[in-house]
Every structure is written in C-alpha cells, then in structure tokens.
PDB file of C-alpha atoms in Angstrom:
ATOM      1  CA  MET A 132     -73.158 -56.237  37.848  1.00 74.00           C
ATOM      2  CA  VAL A 133     -72.703 -56.804  34.119  1.00 85.00           C
ATOM      3  CA  HIS A 134     -69.450 -58.624  33.482  1.00 79.00           C
ATOM      4  CA  VAL A 135     -68.271 -57.358  30.095  1.00 80.00           C
ATOM      5  CA  LEU A 136     -65.913 -59.742  28.313  1.00 76.00           C
ATOM      6  CA  SER A 137     -65.460 -57.785  25.129  1.00 84.00           C
ATOM      7  CA  GLY A 138     -66.739 -54.655  23.458  1.00 87.00           C
ATOM      8  CA  ARG A 139     -66.959 -53.086  20.033  1.00 92.00           C
ATOM      9  CA  VAL A 140     -68.130 -49.980  18.267  1.00 93.00           C
ATOM     10  CA  LEU A 141     -70.552 -50.732  15.422  1.00 94.00           C
ATOM     11  CA  LEU A 142     -70.628 -48.419  12.394  1.00 95.00           C
ATOM     12  CA  ARG A 143     -73.024 -48.794   9.466  1.00 94.00           C
ATOM     13  CA  PRO A 144     -71.259 -46.933   6.642  1.00 95.00           C
ATOM     14  CA  THR A 145     -72.987 -45.331   3.642  1.00 96.00           C
ATOM     15  CA  ASP A 146     -70.480 -47.043   1.349  1.00 96.00           C
ATOM     16  CA  PRO A 147     -69.142 -50.217   3.034  1.00 95.00           C
ATOM     17  CA  GLU A 148     -66.351 -50.920   0.521  1.00 95.00           C
ATOM     18  CA  ARG A 149     -65.038 -47.334   0.733  1.00 96.00           C
ATOM     19  CA  SER A 150     -65.003 -47.622   4.502  1.00 97.00           C
ATOM     20  CA  ARG A 151     -63.266 -51.040   4.434  1.00 96.00           C
ATOM     21  CA  VAL A 152     -60.526 -49.473   2.235  1.00 97.00           C
ATOM     22  CA  PHE A 153     -60.187 -46.577   4.660  1.00 97.00           C
ATOM     23  CA  TYR A 154     -60.046 -48.556   7.911  1.00 97.00           C
ATOM     24  CA  GLY A 155     -58.098 -51.540   6.582  1.00 97.00           C
ATOM     25  CA  ASP A 156     -55.786 -50.165   3.890  1.00 96.00           C
ATOM     26  CA  GLN A 157     -55.366 -46.520   4.748  1.00 96.00           C
ATOM     27  CA  LEU A 158     -55.672 -46.461   8.537  1.00 96.00           C
ATOM     28  CA  GLY A 159     -54.050 -49.868   8.698  1.00 95.00           C
ATOM     29  CA  LEU A 160     -56.300 -51.553  11.261  1.00 96.00           C
ATOM     30  CA  ALA A 161     -55.832 -55.353  11.451  1.00 97.00           C
ATOM     31  CA  VAL A 162     -58.846 -57.547  10.755  1.00 97.00           C
ATOM     32  CA  TYR A 163     -60.108 -59.540  13.748  1.00 97.00           C
ATOM     33  CA  ARG A 164     -62.826 -61.356  11.739  1.00 96.00           C
ATOM     34  CA  ALA A 165     -65.022 -61.042   8.700  1.00 96.00           C
ATOM     35  CA  PHE A 166     -68.465 -62.483   8.165  1.00 96.00           C
ATOM     36  CA  GLY A 167     -71.225 -62.649   5.588  1.00 95.00           C
ATOM     37  CA  THR A 168     -70.939 -62.052   1.854  1.00 92.00           C
ATOM     38  CA  GLY A 169     -71.566 -59.276  -0.611  1.00 89.00           C
ATOM     39  CA  PRO A 170     -70.960 -55.576  -0.365  1.00 86.00           C
ATOM     40  CA  GLU A 171     -72.559 -55.196   3.074  1.00 88.00           C
ATOM     41  CA  ARG A 172     -70.585 -58.069   4.672  1.00 92.00           C
ATOM     42  CA  GLY A 173     -69.156 -57.423   8.100  1.00 96.00           C
ATOM     43  CA  THR A 174     -65.575 -56.709   8.957  1.00 97.00           C
ATOM     44  CA  VAL A 175     -64.347 -56.421  12.556  1.00 97.00           C
ATOM     45  CA  TYR A 176     -61.050 -54.617  13.215  1.00 97.00           C
ATOM     46  CA  PHE A 177     -58.820 -54.673  16.299  1.00 96.00           C
ATOM     47  CA  LEU A 178     -58.857 -51.391  18.259  1.00 93.00           C
ATOM     48  CA  GLY A 179     -56.320 -52.057  21.000  1.00 89.00           C
ATOM     49  CA  GLY A 180     -58.539 -53.283  23.849  1.00 87.00           C
ATOM     50  CA  GLY A 181     -61.713 -53.267  21.798  1.00 91.00           C
ATOM     51  CA  PHE A 182     -63.057 -53.707  18.270  1.00 95.00           C
ATOM     52  CA  LEU A 183     -64.564 -51.676  15.449  1.00 95.00           C
ATOM     53  CA  GLU A 184     -67.225 -53.429  13.352  1.00 95.00           C
ATOM     54  CA  LEU A 185     -68.307 -52.202   9.943  1.00 95.00           C
ATOM     55  CA  SER A 186     -71.415 -54.033   8.763  1.00 93.00           C
ATOM     56  CA  GLY A 187     -74.576 -53.345   6.872  1.00 92.00           C
ATOM     57  CA  ARG A 188     -75.262 -50.042   5.175  1.00 93.00           C
ATOM     58  CA  SER A 189     -76.797 -46.771   6.260  1.00 93.00           C
ATOM     59  CA  GLU A 190     -78.517 -44.209   4.099  1.00 92.00           C
ATOM     60  CA  ALA A 191     -77.040 -41.384   6.159  1.00 91.00           C
ATOM     61  CA  PRO A 192     -73.683 -40.815   7.893  1.00 87.00           C
ATOM     62  CA  PRO A 193     -73.493 -41.375  11.663  1.00 85.00           C
ATOM     63  CA  ALA A 194     -74.618 -38.605  13.995  1.00 84.00           C
ATOM     64  CA  ALA A 195     -72.126 -35.774  14.427  1.00 80.00           C
ATOM     65  CA  ASP A 196     -71.527 -36.704  18.083  1.00 87.00           C
ATOM     66  CA  VAL A 197     -70.068 -40.150  17.198  1.00 88.00           C
ATOM     67  CA  ARG A 198     -66.261 -40.046  17.474  1.00 92.00           C
ATOM     68  CA  LEU A 199     -63.422 -42.538  17.702  1.00 94.00           C
ATOM     69  CA  TRP A 200     -60.459 -41.959  20.060  1.00 93.00           C
ATOM     70  CA  LEU A 201     -57.454 -44.106  19.153  1.00 94.00           C
ATOM     71  CA  GLN A 202     -54.237 -44.063  21.181  1.00 93.00           C
ATOM     72  CA  VAL A 203     -51.093 -44.604  19.122  1.00 94.00           C
ATOM     73  CA  ALA A 204     -47.468 -44.902  20.193  1.00 93.00           C
ATOM     74  CA  ASP A 205     -46.198 -42.131  17.911  1.00 95.00           C
ATOM     75  CA  VAL A 206     -48.656 -39.672  16.434  1.00 95.00           C
ATOM     76  CA  THR A 207     -45.972 -37.982  14.298  1.00 96.00           C
ATOM     77  CA  ALA A 208     -45.155 -41.275  12.600  1.00 96.00           C
ATOM     78  CA  ALA A 209     -48.878 -41.956  12.167  1.00 96.00           C
ATOM     79  CA  HIS A 210     -49.249 -38.520  10.568  1.00 97.00           C
ATOM     80  CA  GLU A 211     -46.491 -39.263   8.019  1.00 97.00           C
ATOM     81  CA  GLU A 212     -47.847 -42.724   7.269  1.00 96.00           C
ATOM     82  CA  LEU A 213     -51.443 -41.495   6.788  1.00 96.00           C
ATOM     83  CA  LEU A 214     -50.313 -38.606   4.530  1.00 96.00           C
ATOM     84  CA  ALA A 215     -48.371 -41.071   2.371  1.00 96.00           C
ATOM     85  CA  LYS A 216     -51.533 -43.209   2.104  1.00 95.00           C
ATOM     86  CA  GLY A 217     -53.602 -40.239   0.965  1.00 95.00           C
ATOM     87  CA  VAL A 218     -55.659 -39.780   4.122  1.00 96.00           C
ATOM     88  CA  GLU A 219     -56.977 -36.278   4.521  1.00 94.00           C
ATOM     89  CA  ILE A 220     -55.668 -34.777   7.779  1.00 97.00           C
ATOM     90  CA  VAL A 221     -58.323 -32.627   9.434  1.00 97.00           C
ATOM     91  CA  ARG A 222     -55.778 -31.278  11.946  1.00 97.00           C
ATOM     92  CA  PRO A 223     -52.074 -32.189  12.154  1.00 98.00           C
ATOM     93  CA  PRO A 224     -50.475 -33.271  15.466  1.00 98.00           C
ATOM     94  CA  VAL A 225     -50.701 -30.620  18.192  1.00 97.00           C
ATOM     95  CA  LYS A 226     -49.669 -30.883  21.811  1.00 96.00           C
ATOM     96  CA  GLU A 227     -52.796 -29.921  23.718  1.00 96.00           C
ATOM     97  CA  PRO A 228     -52.849 -27.821  26.924  1.00 95.00           C
ATOM     98  CA  TRP A 229     -53.729 -31.015  28.832  1.00 93.00           C
ATOM     99  CA  GLY A 230     -50.492 -32.627  27.625  1.00 93.00           C
ATOM    100  CA  LEU A 231     -51.710 -35.128  25.018  1.00 95.00           C
ATOM    101  CA  VAL A 232     -50.580 -34.927  21.406  1.00 97.00           C
ATOM    102  CA  GLU A 233     -53.640 -35.161  19.151  1.00 97.00           C
ATOM    103  CA  MET A 234     -54.203 -35.386  15.398  1.00 97.00           C
ATOM    104  CA  TRP A 235     -57.640 -35.441  13.812  1.00 97.00           C
ATOM    105  CA  VAL A 236     -58.772 -37.329  10.666  1.00 97.00           C
ATOM    106  CA  ALA A 237     -62.230 -38.373   9.511  1.00 96.00           C
ATOM    107  CA  ASP A 238     -63.514 -41.581   7.930  1.00 96.00           C
ATOM    108  CA  PRO A 239     -65.307 -41.442   4.555  1.00 95.00           C
ATOM    109  CA  ASP A 240     -68.652 -40.684   6.236  1.00 95.00           C
ATOM    110  CA  GLY A 241     -67.123 -37.812   8.214  1.00 95.00           C
ATOM    111  CA  THR A 242     -66.859 -39.659  11.539  1.00 95.00           C
ATOM    112  CA  PRO A 243     -64.165 -37.809  13.466  1.00 95.00           C
ATOM    113  CA  ILE A 244     -61.177 -39.904  14.536  1.00 95.00           C
ATOM    114  CA  VAL A 245     -58.722 -38.526  17.118  1.00 95.00           C
ATOM    115  CA  LEU A 246     -55.309 -40.154  17.081  1.00 95.00           C
ATOM    116  CA  VAL A 247     -53.690 -39.538  20.439  1.00 95.00           C
ATOM    117  CA  GLU A 248     -50.177 -39.968  21.761  1.00 94.00           C
ATOM    118  CA  VAL A 249     -49.761 -40.037  25.545  1.00 93.00           C
ATOM    119  CA  PRO A 250     -46.276 -38.711  26.300  1.00 92.00           C
ATOM    120  CA  ALA A 251     -44.125 -40.727  28.730  1.00 87.00           C
ATOM    121  CA  ASP A 252     -44.320 -38.029  31.381  1.00 85.00           C
ATOM    122  CA  HIS A 253     -48.102 -37.561  31.150  1.00 84.00           C
ATOM    123  CA  PRO A 254     -50.155 -38.343  34.323  1.00 83.00           C
ATOM    124  CA  MET A 255     -52.185 -40.884  32.352  1.00 81.00           C
ATOM    125  CA  ARG A 256     -49.051 -43.031  32.261  1.00 76.00           C
ATOM    126  CA  TYR A 257     -47.564 -42.283  35.714  1.00 71.00           C
ATOM    127  CA  ARG A 258     -48.743 -40.582  38.847  1.00 66.00           C
ATOM    128  CA  PRO A 259     -46.049 -40.110  41.472  1.00 68.00           C
ATOM    129  CA  GLY A 260     -47.121 -41.336  44.908  1.00 70.00           C
ATOM    130  CA  ILE A 261     -50.024 -43.459  43.587  1.00 64.00           C
TER     131      ILE A 261
END
C-alpha cells in the first residue's frame, strides 16, 4: 500500500504572475512555500488538507476536465468577498438538489473552481446512527 503523507494539485499556468495574483490576492489562498526565481517560479498554496502548486508555464490552458473543488465555511461570504475583489463569478451560490451550496468561479486560464458550503444538517457532516 502507498502511504501518502501529503498531496498537491500542480497547475502550469499560461501567465504565472496573473495566476499568482488570482490565487493569492483575489482568492486569498495562503502561501505554504515559494521556490525558484523569475516569472515561472513556484508558489504552493494551502488548500485545506492539501496544496495547490503553480509552477512553470504552459502554452495552453489545462484540459477542460481539470477542476478544483474547495470547501468553504460560508459560500455567501465568499461570494461577497470575491465580488469585492473583482473576481468574475461564473455562477452565484445555489443550493443544489443534493443539499450542498455551490458557487462557481474560474481561474485566469479558465480552470473551473467550485466553492462549496456543506450545511450543518447535510449527511456529509452527520449521519444519524453511524
């Protein structure tokens, strides 16, 4: 069995500085570590139980099937904060039929990001009898 100690998602943005501004300044992710020098230097951000690394540069945006799912405590507050920071909201917060509250944004390369709030009474938080 592979014993995973840590994990991260690695993105190679088409414009690294624009992506660092988005993830660090606009989305507000805290920096775990930075490495290297120059415009293609690496920056690793905390993502709750994992990490997001931006490093290098790509000539093309990531594949359309790459997505980030980020759980937040209050998606309505996140919506207001991101609007104030000029982030384009792809879809405002909506309570889904499965009970989660989801809002969609996209990074500068178009990578979809789903911000999710798990309500206190949702089965993901509590399952009676289990």
